[in-house]
Short mmCIF file of C-alpha atoms and ligand atoms in Angstrom, two decimals:
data_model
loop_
_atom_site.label_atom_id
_atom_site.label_comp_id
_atom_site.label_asym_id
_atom_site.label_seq_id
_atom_site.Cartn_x
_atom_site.Cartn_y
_atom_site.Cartn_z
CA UNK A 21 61.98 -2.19 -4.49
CA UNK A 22 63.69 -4.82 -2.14
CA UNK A 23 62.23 -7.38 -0.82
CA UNK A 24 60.66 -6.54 2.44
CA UNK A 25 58.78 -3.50 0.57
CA UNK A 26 57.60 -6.24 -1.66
CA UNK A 27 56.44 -8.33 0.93
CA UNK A 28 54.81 -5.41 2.74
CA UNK A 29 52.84 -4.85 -0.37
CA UNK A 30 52.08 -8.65 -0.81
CA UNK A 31 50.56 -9.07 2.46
CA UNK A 32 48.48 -5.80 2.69
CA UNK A 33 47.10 -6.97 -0.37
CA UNK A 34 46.18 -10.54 0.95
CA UNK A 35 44.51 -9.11 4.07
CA UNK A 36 42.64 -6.95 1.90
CA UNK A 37 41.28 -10.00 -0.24
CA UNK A 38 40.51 -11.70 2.62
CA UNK A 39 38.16 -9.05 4.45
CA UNK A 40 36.62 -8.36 1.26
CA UNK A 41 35.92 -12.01 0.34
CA UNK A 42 34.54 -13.04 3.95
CA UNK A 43 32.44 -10.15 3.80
CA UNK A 44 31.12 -11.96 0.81
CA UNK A 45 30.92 -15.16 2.07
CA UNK A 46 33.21 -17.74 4.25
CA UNK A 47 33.35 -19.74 1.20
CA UNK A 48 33.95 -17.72 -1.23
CA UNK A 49 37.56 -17.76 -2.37
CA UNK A 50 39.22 -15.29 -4.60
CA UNK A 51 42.85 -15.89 -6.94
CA UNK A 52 45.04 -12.95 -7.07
CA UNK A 53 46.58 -12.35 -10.59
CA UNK A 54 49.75 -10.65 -10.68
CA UNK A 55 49.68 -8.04 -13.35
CA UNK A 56 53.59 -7.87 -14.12
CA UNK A 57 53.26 -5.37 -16.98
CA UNK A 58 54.59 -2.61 -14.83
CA UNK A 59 57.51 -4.45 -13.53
CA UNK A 60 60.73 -6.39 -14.58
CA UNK A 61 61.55 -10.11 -14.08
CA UNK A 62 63.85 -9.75 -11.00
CA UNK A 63 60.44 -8.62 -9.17
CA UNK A 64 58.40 -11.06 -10.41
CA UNK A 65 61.12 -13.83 -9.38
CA UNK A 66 60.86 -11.56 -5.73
CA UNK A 67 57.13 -12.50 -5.58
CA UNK A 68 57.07 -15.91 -6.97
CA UNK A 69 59.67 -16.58 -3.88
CA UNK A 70 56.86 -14.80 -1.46
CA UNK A 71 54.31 -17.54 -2.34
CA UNK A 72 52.55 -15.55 -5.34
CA UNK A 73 52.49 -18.25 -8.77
CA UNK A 74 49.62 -16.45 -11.28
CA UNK A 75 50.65 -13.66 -13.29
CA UNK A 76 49.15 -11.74 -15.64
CA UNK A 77 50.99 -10.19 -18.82
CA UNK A 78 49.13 -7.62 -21.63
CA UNK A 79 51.26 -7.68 -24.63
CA UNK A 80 51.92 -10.87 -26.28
CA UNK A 81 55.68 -10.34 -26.90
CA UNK A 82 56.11 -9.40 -23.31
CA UNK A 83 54.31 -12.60 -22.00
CA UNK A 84 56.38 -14.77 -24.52
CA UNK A 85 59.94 -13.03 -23.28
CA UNK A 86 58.65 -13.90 -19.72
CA UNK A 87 57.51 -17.73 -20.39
CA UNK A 88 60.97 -18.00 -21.81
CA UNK A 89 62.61 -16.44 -19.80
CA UNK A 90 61.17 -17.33 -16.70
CA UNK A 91 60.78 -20.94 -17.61
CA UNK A 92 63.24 -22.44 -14.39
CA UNK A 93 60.17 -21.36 -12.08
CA UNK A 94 56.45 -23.07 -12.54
CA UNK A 95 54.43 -20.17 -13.15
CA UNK A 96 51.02 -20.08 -13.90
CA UNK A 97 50.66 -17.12 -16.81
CA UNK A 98 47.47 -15.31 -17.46
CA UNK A 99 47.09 -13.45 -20.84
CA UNK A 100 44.98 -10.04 -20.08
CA UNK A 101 45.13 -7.45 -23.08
CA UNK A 102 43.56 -6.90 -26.46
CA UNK A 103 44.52 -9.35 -29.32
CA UNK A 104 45.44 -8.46 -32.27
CA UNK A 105 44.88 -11.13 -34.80
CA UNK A 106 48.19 -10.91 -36.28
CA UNK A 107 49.66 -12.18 -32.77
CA UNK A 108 47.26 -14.83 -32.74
CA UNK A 109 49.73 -17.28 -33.55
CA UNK A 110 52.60 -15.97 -31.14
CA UNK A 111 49.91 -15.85 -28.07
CA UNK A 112 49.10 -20.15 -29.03
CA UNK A 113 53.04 -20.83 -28.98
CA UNK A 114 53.11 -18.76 -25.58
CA UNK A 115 50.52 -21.55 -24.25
CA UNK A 116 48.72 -18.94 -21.44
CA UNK A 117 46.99 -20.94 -18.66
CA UNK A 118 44.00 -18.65 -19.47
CA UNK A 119 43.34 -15.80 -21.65
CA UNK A 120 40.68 -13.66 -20.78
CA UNK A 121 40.50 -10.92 -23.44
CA UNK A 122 38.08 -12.70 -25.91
CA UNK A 123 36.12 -9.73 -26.86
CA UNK A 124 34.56 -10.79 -30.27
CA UNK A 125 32.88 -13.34 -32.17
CA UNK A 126 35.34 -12.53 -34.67
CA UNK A 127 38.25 -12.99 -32.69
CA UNK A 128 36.70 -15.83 -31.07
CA UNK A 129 36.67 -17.42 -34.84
CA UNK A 130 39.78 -16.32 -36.31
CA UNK A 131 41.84 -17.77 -32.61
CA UNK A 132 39.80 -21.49 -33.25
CA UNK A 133 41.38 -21.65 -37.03
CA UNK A 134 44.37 -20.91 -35.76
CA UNK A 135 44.07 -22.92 -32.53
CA UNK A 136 42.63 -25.92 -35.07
CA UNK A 137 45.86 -25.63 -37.69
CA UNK A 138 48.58 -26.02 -34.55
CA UNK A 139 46.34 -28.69 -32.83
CA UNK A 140 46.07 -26.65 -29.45
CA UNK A 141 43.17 -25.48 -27.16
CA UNK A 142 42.97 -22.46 -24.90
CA UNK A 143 41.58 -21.79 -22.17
CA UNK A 144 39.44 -18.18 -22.33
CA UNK A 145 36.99 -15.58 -20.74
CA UNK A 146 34.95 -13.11 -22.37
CA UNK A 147 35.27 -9.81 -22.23
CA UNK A 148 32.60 -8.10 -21.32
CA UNK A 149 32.48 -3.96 -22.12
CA UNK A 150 29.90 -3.29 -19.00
CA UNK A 151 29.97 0.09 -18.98
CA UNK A 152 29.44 0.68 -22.63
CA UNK A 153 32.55 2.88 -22.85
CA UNK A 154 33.68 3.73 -26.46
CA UNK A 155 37.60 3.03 -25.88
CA UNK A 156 37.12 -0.42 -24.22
CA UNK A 157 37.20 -3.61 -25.54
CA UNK A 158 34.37 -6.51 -25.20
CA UNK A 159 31.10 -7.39 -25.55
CA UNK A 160 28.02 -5.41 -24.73
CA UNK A 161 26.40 -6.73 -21.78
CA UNK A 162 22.94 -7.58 -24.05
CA UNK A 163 24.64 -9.43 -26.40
CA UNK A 164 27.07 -11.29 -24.20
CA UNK A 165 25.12 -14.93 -22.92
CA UNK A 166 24.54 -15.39 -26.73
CA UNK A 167 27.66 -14.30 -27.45
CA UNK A 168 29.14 -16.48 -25.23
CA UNK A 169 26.92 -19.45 -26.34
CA UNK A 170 27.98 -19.51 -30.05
CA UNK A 171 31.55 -19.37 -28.99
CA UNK A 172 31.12 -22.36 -27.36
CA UNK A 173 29.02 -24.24 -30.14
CA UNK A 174 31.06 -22.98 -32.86
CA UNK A 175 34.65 -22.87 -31.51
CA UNK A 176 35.31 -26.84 -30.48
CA UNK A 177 39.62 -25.61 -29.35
CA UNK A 178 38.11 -22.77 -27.33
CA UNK A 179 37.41 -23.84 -23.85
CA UNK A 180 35.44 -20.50 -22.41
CA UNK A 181 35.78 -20.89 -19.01
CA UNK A 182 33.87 -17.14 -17.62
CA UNK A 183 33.79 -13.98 -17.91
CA UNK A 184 36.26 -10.81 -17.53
CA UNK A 185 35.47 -7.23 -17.55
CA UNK A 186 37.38 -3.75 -16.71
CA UNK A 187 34.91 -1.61 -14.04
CA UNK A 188 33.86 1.47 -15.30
CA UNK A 189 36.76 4.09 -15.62
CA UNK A 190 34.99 6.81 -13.57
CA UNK A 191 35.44 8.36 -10.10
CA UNK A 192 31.73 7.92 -8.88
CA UNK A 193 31.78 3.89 -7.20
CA UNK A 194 27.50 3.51 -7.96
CA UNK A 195 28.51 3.38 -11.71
CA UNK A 196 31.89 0.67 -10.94
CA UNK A 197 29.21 -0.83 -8.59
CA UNK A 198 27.00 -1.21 -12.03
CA UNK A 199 29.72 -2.65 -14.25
CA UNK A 200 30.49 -4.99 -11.67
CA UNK A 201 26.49 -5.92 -11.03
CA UNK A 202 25.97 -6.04 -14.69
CA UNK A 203 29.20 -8.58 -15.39
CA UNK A 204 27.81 -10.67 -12.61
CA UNK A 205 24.46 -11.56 -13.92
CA UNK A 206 25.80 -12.52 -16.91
CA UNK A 207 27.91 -14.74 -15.10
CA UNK A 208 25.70 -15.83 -13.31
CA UNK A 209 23.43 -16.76 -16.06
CA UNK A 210 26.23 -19.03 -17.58
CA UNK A 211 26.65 -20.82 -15.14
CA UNK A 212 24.59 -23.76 -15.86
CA UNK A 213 26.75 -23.40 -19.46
CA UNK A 214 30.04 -24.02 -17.18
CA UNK A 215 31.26 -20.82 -16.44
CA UNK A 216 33.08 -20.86 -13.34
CA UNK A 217 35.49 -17.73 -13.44
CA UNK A 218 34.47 -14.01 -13.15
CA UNK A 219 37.72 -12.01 -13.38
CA UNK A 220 36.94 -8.67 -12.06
CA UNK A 221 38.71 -5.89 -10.31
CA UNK A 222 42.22 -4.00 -10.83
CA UNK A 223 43.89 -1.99 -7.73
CA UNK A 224 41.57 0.68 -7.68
CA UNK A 225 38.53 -0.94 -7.32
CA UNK A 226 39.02 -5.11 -6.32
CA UNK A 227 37.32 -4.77 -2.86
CA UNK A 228 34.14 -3.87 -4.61
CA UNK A 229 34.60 -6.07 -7.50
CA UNK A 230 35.04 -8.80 -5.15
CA UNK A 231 31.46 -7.53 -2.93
CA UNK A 232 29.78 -7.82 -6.06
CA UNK A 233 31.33 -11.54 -6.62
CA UNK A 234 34.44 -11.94 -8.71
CA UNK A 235 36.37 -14.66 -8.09
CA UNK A 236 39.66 -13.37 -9.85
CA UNK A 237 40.98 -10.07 -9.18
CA UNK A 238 44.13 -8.68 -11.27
CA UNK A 239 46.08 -6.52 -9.48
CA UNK A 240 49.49 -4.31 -11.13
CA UNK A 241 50.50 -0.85 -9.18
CA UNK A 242 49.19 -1.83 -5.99
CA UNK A 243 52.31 -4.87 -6.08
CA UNK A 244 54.87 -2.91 -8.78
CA UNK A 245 53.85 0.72 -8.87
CA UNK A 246 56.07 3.72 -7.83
C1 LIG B 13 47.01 -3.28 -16.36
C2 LIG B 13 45.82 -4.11 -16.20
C3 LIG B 13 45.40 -4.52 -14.92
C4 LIG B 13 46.09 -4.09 -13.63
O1 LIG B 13 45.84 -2.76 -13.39
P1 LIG B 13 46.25 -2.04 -12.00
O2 LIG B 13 45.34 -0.88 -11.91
O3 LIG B 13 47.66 -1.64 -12.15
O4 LIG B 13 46.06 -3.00 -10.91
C5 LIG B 13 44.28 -5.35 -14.84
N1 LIG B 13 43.60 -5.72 -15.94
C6 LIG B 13 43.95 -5.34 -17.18
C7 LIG B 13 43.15 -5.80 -18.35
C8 LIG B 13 45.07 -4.52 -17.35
O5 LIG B 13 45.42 -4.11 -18.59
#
């Protein structure tokens, strides 16, 4: 892809973010993460340079090639996949700016011994499973606000920051519509706990994500696809 094509895509997207958050409200502002997965580190470089500075990687060995790698430029890296606990320590070294595939207690527990032996903190969402599907990670939506509450008593290096969820993977936009409405509320109930980020919406589906209040969108093909 060279760079105008990049920049094309880039600025469709931005327009796009900006109806959809208006629509919402005039002061409701909305961060774009970059989901590089797709793509290679030329591109990224091609989009840092067009103004964009979060990105968002889903396997820990990719993210810590990139932080390396990529080190010259001040990007703002967002972790976004499922944790295994065996790369536990390999995602602390990588230092994210946020992670926002907590999706256990357990996980939750087994990251603060590990963030507690290298004397680190991280930043991190919960991962909410709001439409109850079978081959997605998270929390149920029931369980979540007390979910989210012990992590927060019991895990001192954890700094939960929100929520995160994946919309519904269906072609029918009521049920996205419901994942969306059902992450919210949850969010919204934390928010006297501090919650403050509600990462929401992929290519497919970030206008209505964004209608039903996220705050953080993560967007991939739409910016690197074929
Ligand atoms: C890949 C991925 C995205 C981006 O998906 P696109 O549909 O390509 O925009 C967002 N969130 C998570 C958790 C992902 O794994």
């Amino acid at each position: 892809m060279d760079r105008a094509t990049m920049q094309e895509r880039f600025d469709r997207l931005v327009w796009r973010v900006e109806e959809a958050r208006i629509k919402r409200s005039e002061h409701h502002i909305v961060k774009i993460v970059a989901v590089s997965k797709y793509t290679d580190e030329e591109h990224i470089r091609l989009l840092y340079d067009l103004g964009q500075r979060a990105f968002g990687e889903s396997r820990v060995q990719s993210l810590q090639d990139r932080v390396e790698r990529l080190d010259d430029l001040p990007i703002e890296w967002h972790y976004i996949g499922r944790l295994q606990k065996n790369k536990i320590n390999h995602l602390i070294r990588a230092n994210p700016f946020l992670m926002h595939s907590l999706d256990s207690i357990e996980l939750a527990e087994a990251l603060q011994k590990r963030l507690a032996e290298h004397g680190s903190r991280m930043e991190c969402l919960l991962q909410i499973n709001s439409a109850k599907e079978e081959t997605k990670a998270g929390v149920m939506p029931e369980s979540a606000v007390e979910t989210y509450l012990k992590i927060k008593e019991e895990c001192p290096d954890i700094d939960l920051r929100g929520v995160m969820t994946i919309g519904a993977h269906v072609d029918d936009d009521a049920v996205i519509r419901k994942s969306f409405e059902v992450t919210y509320s949850v969010y919204e109930s934390l928010q006297k706990d501090g919650a403050q980020i509600c990462s929401m919406g992929m290519s497919r589906d970030f206008e209505l994500a964004i209608e039903c209040g996220s705050n953080m969108i993560r967007v991939g093909s739409l910016l690197f696809g074929e």
